[in-house]
CSV table of C-alpha atoms in Angstrom, one decimal:
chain,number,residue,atom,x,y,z
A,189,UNK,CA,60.5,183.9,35.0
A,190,UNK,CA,58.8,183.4,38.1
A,191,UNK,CA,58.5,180.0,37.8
A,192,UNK,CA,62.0,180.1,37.2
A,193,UNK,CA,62.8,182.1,40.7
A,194,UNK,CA,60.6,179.8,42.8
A,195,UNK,CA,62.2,176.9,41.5
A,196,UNK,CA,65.8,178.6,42.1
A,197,UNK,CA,67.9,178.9,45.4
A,198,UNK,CA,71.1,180.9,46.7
A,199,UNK,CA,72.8,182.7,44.2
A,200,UNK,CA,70.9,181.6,41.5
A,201,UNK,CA,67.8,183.1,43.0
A,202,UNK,CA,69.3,186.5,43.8
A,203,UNK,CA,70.3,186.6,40.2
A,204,UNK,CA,67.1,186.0,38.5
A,205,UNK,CA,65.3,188.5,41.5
A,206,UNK,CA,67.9,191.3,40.3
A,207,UNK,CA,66.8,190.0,36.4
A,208,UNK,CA,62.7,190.9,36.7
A,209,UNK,CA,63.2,193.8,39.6
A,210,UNK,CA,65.8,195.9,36.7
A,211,UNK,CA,63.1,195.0,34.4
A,212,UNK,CA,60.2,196.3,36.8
A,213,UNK,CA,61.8,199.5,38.0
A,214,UNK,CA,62.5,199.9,34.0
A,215,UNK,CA,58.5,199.9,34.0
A,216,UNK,CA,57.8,202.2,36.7
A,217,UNK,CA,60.2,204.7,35.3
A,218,UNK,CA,58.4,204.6,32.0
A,219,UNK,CA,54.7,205.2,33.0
A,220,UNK,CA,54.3,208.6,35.1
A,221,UNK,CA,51.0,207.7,37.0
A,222,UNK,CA,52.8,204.3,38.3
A,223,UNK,CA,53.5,204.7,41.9
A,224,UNK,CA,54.9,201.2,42.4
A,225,UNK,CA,55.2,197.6,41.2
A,226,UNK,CA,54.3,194.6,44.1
A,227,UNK,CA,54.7,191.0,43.4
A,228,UNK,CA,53.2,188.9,45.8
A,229,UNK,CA,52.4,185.3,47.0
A,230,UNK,CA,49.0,183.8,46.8
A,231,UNK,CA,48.4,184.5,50.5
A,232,UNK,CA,49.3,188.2,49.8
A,233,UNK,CA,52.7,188.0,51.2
A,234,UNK,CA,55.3,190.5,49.5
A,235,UNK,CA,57.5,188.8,47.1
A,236,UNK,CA,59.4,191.6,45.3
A,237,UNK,CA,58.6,195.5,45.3
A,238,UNK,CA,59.4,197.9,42.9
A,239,UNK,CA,58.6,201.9,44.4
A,240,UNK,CA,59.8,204.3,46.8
A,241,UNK,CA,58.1,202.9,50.2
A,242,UNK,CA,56.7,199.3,50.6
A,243,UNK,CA,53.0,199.1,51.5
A,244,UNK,CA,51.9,197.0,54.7
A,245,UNK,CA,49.3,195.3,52.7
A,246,UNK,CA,47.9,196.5,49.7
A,247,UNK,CA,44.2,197.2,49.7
A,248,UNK,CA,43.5,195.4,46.6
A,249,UNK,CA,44.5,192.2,48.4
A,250,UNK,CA,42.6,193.1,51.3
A,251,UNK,CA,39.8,191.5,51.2
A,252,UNK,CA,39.4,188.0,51.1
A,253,UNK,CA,36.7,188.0,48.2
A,254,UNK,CA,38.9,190.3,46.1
A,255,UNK,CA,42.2,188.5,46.8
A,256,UNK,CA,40.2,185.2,45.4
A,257,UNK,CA,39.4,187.3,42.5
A,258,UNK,CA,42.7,188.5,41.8
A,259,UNK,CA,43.6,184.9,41.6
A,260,UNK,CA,41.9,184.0,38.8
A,261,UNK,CA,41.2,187.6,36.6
A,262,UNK,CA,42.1,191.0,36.7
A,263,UNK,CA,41.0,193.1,39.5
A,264,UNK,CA,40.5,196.8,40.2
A,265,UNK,CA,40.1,198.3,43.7
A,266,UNK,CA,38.1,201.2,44.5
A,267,UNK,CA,39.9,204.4,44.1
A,268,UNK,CA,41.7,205.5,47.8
A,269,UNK,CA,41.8,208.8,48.7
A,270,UNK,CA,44.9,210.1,50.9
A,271,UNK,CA,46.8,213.0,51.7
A,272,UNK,CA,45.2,214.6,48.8
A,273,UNK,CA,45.6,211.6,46.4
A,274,UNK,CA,43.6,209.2,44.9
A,275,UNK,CA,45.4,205.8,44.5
A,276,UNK,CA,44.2,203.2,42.1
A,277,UNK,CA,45.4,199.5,42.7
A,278,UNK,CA,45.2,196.8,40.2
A,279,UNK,CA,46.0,193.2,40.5
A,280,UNK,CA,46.2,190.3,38.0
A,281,UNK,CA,47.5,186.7,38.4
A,282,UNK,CA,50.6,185.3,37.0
A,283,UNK,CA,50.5,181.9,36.0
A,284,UNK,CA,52.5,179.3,34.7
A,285,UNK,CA,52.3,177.9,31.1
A,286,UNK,CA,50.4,174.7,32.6
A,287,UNK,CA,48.1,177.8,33.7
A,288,UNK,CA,48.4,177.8,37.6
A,289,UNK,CA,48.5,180.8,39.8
A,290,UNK,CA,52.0,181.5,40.6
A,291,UNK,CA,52.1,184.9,42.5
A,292,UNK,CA,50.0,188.2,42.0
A,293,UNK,CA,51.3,191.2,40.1
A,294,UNK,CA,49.5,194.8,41.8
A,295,UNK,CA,49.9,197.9,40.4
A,296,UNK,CA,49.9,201.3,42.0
A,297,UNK,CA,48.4,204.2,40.2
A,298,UNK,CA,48.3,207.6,40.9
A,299,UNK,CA,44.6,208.1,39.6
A,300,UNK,CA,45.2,212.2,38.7
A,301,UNK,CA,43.2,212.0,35.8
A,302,UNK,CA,40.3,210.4,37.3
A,303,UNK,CA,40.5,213.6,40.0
A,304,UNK,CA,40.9,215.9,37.2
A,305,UNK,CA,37.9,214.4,35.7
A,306,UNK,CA,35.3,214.2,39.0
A,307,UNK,CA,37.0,218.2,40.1
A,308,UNK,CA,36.4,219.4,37.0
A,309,UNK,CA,33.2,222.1,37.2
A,310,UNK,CA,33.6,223.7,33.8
A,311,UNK,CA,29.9,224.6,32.9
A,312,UNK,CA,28.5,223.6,36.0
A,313,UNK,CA,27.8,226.7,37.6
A,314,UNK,CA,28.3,227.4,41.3
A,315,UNK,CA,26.9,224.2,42.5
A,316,UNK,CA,27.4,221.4,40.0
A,317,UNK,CA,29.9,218.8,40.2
A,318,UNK,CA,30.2,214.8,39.1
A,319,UNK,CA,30.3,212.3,41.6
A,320,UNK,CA,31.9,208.3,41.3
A,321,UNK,CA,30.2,206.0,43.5
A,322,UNK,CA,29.7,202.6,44.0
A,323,UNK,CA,27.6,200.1,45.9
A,324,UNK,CA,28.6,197.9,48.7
A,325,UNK,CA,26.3,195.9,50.3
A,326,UNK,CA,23.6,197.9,51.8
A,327,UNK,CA,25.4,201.1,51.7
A,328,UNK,CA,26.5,203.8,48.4
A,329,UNK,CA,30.1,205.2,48.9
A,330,UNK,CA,31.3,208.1,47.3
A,331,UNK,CA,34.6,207.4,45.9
A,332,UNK,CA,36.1,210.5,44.7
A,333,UNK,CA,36.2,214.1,46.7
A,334,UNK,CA,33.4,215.8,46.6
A,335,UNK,CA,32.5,219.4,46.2
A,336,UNK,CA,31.3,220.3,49.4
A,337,UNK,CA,33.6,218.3,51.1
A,338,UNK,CA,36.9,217.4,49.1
A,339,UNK,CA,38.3,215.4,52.2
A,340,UNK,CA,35.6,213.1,52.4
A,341,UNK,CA,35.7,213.7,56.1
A,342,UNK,CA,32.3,215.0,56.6
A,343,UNK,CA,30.3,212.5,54.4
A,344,UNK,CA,28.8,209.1,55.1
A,345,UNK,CA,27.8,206.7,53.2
A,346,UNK,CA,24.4,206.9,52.0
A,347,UNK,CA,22.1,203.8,52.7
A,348,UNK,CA,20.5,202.1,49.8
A,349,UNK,CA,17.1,202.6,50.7
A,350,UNK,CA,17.5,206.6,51.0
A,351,UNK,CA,17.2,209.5,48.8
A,352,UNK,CA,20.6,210.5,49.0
A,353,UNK,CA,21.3,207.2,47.4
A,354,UNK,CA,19.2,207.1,44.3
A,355,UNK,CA,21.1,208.5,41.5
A,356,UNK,CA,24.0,206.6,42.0
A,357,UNK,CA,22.1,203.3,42.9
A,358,UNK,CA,20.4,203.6,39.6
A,359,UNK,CA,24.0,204.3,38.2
A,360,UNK,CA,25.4,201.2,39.9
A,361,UNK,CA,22.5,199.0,38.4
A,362,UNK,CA,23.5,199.7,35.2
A,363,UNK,CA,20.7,202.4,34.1
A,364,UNK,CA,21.4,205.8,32.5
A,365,UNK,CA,19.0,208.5,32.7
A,366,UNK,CA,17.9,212.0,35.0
A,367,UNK,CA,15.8,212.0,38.4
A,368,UNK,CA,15.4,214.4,41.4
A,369,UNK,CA,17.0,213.7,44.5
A,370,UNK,CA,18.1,214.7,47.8
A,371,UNK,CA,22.5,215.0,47.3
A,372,UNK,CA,24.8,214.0,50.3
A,373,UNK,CA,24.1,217.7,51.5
A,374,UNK,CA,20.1,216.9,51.6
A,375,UNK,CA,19.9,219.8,49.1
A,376,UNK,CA,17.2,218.9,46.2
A,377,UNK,CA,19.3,218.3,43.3
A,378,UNK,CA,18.7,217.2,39.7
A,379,UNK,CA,20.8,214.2,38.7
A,380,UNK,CA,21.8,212.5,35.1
A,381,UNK,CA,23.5,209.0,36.1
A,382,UNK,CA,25.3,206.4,33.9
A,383,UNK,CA,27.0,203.2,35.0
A,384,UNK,CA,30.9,202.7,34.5
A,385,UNK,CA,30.5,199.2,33.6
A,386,UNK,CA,34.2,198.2,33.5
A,387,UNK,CA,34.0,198.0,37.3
A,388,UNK,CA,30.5,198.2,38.5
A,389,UNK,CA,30.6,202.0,39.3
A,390,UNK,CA,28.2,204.6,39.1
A,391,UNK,CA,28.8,208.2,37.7
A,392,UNK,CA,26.3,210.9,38.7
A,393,UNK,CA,26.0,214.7,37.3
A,394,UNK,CA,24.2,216.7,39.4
A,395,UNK,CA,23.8,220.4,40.1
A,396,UNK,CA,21.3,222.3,42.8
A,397,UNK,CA,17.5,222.3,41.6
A,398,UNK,CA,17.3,226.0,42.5
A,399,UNK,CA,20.3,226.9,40.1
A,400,UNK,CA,19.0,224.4,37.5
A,401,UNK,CA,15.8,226.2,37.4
A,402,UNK,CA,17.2,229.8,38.1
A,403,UNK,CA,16.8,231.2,34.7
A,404,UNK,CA,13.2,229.7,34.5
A,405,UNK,CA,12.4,231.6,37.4
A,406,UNK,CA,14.1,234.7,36.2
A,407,UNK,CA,11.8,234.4,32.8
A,408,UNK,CA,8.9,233.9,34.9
A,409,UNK,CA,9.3,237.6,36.8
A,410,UNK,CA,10.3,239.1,33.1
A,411,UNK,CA,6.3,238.2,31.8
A,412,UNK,CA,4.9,239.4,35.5
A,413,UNK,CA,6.4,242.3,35.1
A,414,UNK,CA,5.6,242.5,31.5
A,415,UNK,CA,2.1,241.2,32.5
A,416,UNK,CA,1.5,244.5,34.8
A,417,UNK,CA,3.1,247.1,32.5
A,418,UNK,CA,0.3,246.2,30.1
């Protein structure tokens, strides 16, 4: 169909437009975490939108790497966090049956359950919470709100070669496992990471070392004090 449209002019090209954009908004009133539908040129221009308010640029097609990517595969964009929601973009190439890249189809996702999942602190006591990260270069982002600071206003990226980075550099390199660290507070922590492999993320469980070890501590004065009454 869209090799149909760019082949078309006039009012042959308004009626196959109104064809795929009834059959888009069908879509996007089907699926209740779609925010909108984009279809764009190969130099990111918009094309046809779907959705409530068009987007200046959409951050999946940002970047020049990415928008090469999104050229040839399926890409997904880090999770964006505004006004209190986290936006998930994904893009994908549409080709033609001689297999060219035509346009770009993105997708806008309101990414609730993936909040409800990282703000979720069932069993994790007063200072436990899961982080999503992700590498970039020489620097760890956290991608979701965070406990301690659910705007991500007050938190910098952690560099690579620094404590505050290690569980979730080992999480980004594909290794699962549990360490002591240093958490974007510089609070000793105690860890358990696992890579998202899908996208090259990094998910880390963590929770305060002094509540980790609290009822250790609390058995340790039970046998003093059972140690001096005999």
């Amino acid at each position: 169909r869209v090799q149909r449209i760019a082949a078309s002019a006039g009012e042959q090209r308004q009626r196959r437009l109104k064809e795929v954009r009834s059959r888009l908004t069908r879509e996007l009133a089907s699926t209740a975490t779609l925010k909108w539908i984009g279809v764009f040129d190969t130099e990111a221009k918009l094309w046809l939108f779907v959705g409530p308010k068009k987007p200046k640029k959409p951050a999946v097609l940002t970047n020049p790497r990415t928008l090469a990517a999104a050229k040839v595969r399926p890409v997904i964009h880090d999770p964006v966090f505004r006004s209190g929601q986290l936006e998930l973009q994904v893009a994908a190439p549409i080709r033609s049956p001689g297999g060219a890249t035509l346009a770009l189809l993105v997708l806008d996702f309101d990414a609730k359950d993936l909040l409800a999942i990282t703000g979720d602190y069932t069993g994790l006591g007063r200072t436990g919470e899961t982080v999503l990260g992700a590498r970039r270069g020489s620097k760890v982002h956290f991608l979701t709100p965070l406990r301690f600071d659910p705007g991500l206003s007050r938190v910098k990226p952690a560099d690579v070669g620094g404590e505050r980075a290690k569980p979730l550099l080992h999480a980004t390199a594909a290794q699962s496992g549990v360490t002591r660290a240093l958490d974007y507070r510089d609070v000793p922590v105690i860890a358990a990471f696992r890579p998202v492999n899908a996208k090259g993320w990094g998910l880390v469980v963590k929770q305060d070392e002094q509540e980790a070890f609290s009822s250790i501590a609390e058995l340790q004065t039970v046998l003093l004090l059972a140690l001096g009454a005999v």
